[in-house]
Short mmCIF file of N, CA and C in Angstrom, two decimals:
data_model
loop_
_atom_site.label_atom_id
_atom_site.label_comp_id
_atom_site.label_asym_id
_atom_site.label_seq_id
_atom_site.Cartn_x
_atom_site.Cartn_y
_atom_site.Cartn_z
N UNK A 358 128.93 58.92 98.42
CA UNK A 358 129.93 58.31 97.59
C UNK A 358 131.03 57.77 98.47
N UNK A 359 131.48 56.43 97.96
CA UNK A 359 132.37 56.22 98.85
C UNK A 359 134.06 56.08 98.81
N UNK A 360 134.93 56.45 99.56
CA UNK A 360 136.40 57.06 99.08
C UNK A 360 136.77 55.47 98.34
N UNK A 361 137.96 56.01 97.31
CA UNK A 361 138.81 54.87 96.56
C UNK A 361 139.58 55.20 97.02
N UNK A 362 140.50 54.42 97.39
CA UNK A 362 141.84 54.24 98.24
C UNK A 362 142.60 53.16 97.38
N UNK A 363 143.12 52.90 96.46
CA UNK A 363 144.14 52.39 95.62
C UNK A 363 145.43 52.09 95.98
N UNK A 364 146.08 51.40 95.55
CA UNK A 364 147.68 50.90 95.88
C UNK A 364 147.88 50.63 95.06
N UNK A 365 148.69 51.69 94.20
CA UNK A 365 149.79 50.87 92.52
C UNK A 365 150.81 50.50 92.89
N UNK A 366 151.57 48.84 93.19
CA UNK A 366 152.95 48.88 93.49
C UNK A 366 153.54 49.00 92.15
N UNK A 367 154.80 49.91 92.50
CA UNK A 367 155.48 50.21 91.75
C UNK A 367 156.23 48.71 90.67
N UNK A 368 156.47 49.04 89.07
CA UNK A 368 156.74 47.12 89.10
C UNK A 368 157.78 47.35 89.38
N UNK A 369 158.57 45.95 88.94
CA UNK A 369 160.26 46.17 89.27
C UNK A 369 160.46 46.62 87.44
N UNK A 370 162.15 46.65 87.71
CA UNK A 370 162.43 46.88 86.35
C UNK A 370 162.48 46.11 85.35
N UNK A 371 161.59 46.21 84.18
CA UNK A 371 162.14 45.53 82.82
C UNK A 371 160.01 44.56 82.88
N UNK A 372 159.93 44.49 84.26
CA UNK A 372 158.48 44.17 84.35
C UNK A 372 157.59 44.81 83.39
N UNK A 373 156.64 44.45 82.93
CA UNK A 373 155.34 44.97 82.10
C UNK A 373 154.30 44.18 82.32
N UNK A 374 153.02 44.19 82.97
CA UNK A 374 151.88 43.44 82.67
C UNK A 374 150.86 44.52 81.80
N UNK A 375 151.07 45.16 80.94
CA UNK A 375 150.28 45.47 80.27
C UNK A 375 149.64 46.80 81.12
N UNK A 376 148.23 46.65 80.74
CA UNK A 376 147.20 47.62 81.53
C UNK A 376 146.76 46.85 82.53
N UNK A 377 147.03 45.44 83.20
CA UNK A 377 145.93 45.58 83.66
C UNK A 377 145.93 45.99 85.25
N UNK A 378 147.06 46.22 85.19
CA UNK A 378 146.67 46.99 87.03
C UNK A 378 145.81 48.39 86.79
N UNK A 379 145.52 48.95 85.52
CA UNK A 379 144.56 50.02 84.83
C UNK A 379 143.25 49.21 85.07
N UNK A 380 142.92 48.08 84.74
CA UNK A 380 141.74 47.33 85.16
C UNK A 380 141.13 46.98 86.37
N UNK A 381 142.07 46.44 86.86
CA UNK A 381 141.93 46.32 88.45
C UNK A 381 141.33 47.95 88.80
N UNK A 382 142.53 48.88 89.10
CA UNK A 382 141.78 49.99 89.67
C UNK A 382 140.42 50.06 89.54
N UNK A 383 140.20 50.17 87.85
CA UNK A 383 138.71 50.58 87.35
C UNK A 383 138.01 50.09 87.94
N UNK A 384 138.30 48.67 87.79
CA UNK A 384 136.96 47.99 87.98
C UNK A 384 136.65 48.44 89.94
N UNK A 385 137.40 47.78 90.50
CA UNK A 385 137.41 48.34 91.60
C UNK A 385 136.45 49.68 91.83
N UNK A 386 136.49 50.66 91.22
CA UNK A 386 135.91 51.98 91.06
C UNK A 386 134.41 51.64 90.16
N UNK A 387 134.11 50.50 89.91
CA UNK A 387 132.47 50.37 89.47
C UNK A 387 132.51 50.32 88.17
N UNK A 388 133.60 50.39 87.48
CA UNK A 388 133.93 50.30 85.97
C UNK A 388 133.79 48.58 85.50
N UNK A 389 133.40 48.37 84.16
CA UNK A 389 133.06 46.82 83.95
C UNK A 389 133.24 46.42 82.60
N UNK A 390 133.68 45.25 82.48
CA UNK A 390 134.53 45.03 81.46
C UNK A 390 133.57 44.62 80.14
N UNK A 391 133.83 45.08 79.02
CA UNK A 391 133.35 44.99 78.03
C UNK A 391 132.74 43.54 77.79
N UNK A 392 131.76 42.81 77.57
CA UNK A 392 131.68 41.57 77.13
C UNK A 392 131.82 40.68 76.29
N UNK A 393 133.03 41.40 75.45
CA UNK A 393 133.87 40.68 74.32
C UNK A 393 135.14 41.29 74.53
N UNK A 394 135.30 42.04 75.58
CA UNK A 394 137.39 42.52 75.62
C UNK A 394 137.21 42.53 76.91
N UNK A 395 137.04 41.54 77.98
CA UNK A 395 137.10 42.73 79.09
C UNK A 395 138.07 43.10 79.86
N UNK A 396 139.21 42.49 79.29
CA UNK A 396 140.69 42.94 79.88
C UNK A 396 141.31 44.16 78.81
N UNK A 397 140.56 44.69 78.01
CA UNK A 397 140.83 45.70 77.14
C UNK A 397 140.00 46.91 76.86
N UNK A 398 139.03 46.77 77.03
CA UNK A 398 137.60 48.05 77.18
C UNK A 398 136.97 47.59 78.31
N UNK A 399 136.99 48.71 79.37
CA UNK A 399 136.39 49.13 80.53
C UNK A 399 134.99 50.27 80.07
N UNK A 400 134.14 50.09 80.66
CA UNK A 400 132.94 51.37 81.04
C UNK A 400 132.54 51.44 82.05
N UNK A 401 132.24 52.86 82.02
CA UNK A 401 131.52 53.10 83.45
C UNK A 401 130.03 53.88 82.94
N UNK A 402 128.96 53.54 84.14
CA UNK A 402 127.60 53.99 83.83
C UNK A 402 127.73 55.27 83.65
N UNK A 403 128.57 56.30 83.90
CA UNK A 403 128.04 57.97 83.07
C UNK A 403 128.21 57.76 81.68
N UNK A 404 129.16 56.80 81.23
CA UNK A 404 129.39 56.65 79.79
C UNK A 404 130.74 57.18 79.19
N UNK A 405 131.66 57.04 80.37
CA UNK A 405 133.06 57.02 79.97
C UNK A 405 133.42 55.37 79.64
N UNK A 406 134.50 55.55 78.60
CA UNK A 406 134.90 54.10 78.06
C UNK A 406 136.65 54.37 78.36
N UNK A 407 137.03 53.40 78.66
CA UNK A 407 138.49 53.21 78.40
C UNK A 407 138.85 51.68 77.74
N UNK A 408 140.27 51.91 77.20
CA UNK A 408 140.50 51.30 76.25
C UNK A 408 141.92 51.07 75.93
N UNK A 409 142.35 49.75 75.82
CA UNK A 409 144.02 49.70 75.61
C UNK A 409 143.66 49.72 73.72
N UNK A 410 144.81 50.23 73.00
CA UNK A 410 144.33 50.21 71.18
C UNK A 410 145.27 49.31 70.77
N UNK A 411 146.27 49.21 71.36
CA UNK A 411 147.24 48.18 70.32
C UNK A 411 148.42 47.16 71.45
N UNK A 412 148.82 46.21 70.88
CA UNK A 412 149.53 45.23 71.46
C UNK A 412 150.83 45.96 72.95
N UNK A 413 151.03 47.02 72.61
CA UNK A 413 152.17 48.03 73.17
C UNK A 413 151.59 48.36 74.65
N UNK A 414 150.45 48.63 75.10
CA UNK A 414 149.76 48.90 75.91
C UNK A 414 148.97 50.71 76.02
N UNK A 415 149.54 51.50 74.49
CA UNK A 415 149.20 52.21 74.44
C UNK A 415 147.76 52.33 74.71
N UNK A 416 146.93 53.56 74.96
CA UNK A 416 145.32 53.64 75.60
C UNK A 416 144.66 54.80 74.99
N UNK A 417 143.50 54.37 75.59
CA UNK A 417 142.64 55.85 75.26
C UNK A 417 141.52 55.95 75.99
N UNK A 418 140.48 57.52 76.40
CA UNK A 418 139.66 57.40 77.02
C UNK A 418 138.43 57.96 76.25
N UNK A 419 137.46 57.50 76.34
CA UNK A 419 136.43 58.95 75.38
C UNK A 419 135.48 59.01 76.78
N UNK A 420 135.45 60.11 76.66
CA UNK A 420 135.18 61.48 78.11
C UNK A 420 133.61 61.33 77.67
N UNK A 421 131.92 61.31 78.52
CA UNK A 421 131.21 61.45 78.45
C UNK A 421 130.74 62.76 78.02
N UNK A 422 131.55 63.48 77.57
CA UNK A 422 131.37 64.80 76.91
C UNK A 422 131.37 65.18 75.82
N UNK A 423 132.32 64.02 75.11
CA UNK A 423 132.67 63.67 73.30
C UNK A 423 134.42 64.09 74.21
N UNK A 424 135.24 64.10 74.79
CA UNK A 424 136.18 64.39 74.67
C UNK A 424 136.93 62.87 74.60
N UNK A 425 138.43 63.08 73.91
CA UNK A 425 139.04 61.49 73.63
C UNK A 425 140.64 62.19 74.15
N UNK A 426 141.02 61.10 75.12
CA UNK A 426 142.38 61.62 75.67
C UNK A 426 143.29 59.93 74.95
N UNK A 427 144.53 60.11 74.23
CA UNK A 427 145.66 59.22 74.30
C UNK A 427 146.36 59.17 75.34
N UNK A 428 147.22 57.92 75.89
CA UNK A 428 147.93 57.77 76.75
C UNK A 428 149.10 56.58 76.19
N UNK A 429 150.28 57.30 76.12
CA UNK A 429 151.11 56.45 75.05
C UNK A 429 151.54 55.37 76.29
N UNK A 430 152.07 54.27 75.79
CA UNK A 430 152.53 53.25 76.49
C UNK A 430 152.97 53.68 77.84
N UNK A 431 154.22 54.50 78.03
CA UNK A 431 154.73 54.72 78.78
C UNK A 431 154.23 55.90 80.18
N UNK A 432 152.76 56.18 80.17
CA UNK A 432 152.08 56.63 81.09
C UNK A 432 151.76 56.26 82.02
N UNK A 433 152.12 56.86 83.32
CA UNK A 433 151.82 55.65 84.21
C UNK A 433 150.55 55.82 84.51
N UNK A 434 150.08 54.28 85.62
CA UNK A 434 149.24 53.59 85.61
C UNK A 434 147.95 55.26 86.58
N UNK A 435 148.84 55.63 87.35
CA UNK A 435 148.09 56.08 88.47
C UNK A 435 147.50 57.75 87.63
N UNK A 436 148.23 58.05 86.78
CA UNK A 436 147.90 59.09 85.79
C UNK A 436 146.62 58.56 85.14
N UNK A 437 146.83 57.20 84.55
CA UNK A 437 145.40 56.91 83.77
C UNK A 437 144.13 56.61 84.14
N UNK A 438 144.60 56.12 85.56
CA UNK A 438 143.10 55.86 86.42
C UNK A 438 142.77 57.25 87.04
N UNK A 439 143.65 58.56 87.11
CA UNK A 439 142.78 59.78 87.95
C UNK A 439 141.99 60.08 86.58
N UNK A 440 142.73 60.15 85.49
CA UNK A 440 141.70 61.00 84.23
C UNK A 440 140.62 60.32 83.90
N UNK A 441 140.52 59.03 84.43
CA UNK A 441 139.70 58.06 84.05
C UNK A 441 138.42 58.57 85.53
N UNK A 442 138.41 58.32 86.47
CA UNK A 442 138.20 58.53 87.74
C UNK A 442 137.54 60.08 87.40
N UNK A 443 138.45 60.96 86.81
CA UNK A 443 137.44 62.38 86.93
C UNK A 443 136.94 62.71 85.84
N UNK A 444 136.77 61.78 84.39
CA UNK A 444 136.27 61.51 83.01
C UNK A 444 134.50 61.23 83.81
N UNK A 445 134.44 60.30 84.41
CA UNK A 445 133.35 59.65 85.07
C UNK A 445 132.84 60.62 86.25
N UNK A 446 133.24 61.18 86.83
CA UNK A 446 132.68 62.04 87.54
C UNK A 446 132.14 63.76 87.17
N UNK A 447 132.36 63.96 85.91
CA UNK A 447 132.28 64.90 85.53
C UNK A 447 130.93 65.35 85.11
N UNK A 448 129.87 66.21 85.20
CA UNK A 448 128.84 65.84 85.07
C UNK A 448 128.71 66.09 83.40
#
């Protein structure tokens, strides 16, 4: 397996692009974008999904286990890609 090494720059203030520096990571990490959202539902081959739900940038993950984690708007980015990151590695 080979290491992910990531760089979230921090934004400035009052900045928002949404999720998609959440995309970038993913995908980066072998994750691939839905083929009708793909700047909004990510998957990865164990069968974790991620997912922005509403205009706000609020999220969600459903865990290849049946588990479903929220992540309200204000979560940061590097929080949502580890749970995402060990959602997918989990056997």
């Amino acid at each position: 397996m080979t290491d992910l090494h990531l760089i979230i720059s921090r934004p400035e203030p009052g900045e928002w692009l949404g999720r998609l520096d959440v995309v970038e990571a993913l995908e980066t990490a072998g994750w691939a974008g839905d083929d009708d959202m793909p700047l909004s539902i990510l998957r990865h081959p164990s069968g974790a999904v991620w997912a922005v739900v509403d205009k706000t940038g609020d999220s969600s993950l459903d865990c290849p286990n049946g588990a479903g984690i929220s992540f309200p708007t204000d979560t940061p980015t590097v929080v949502i890609v580890a749970a995402c990151l060990a959602a997918a590695a989990t056997p």
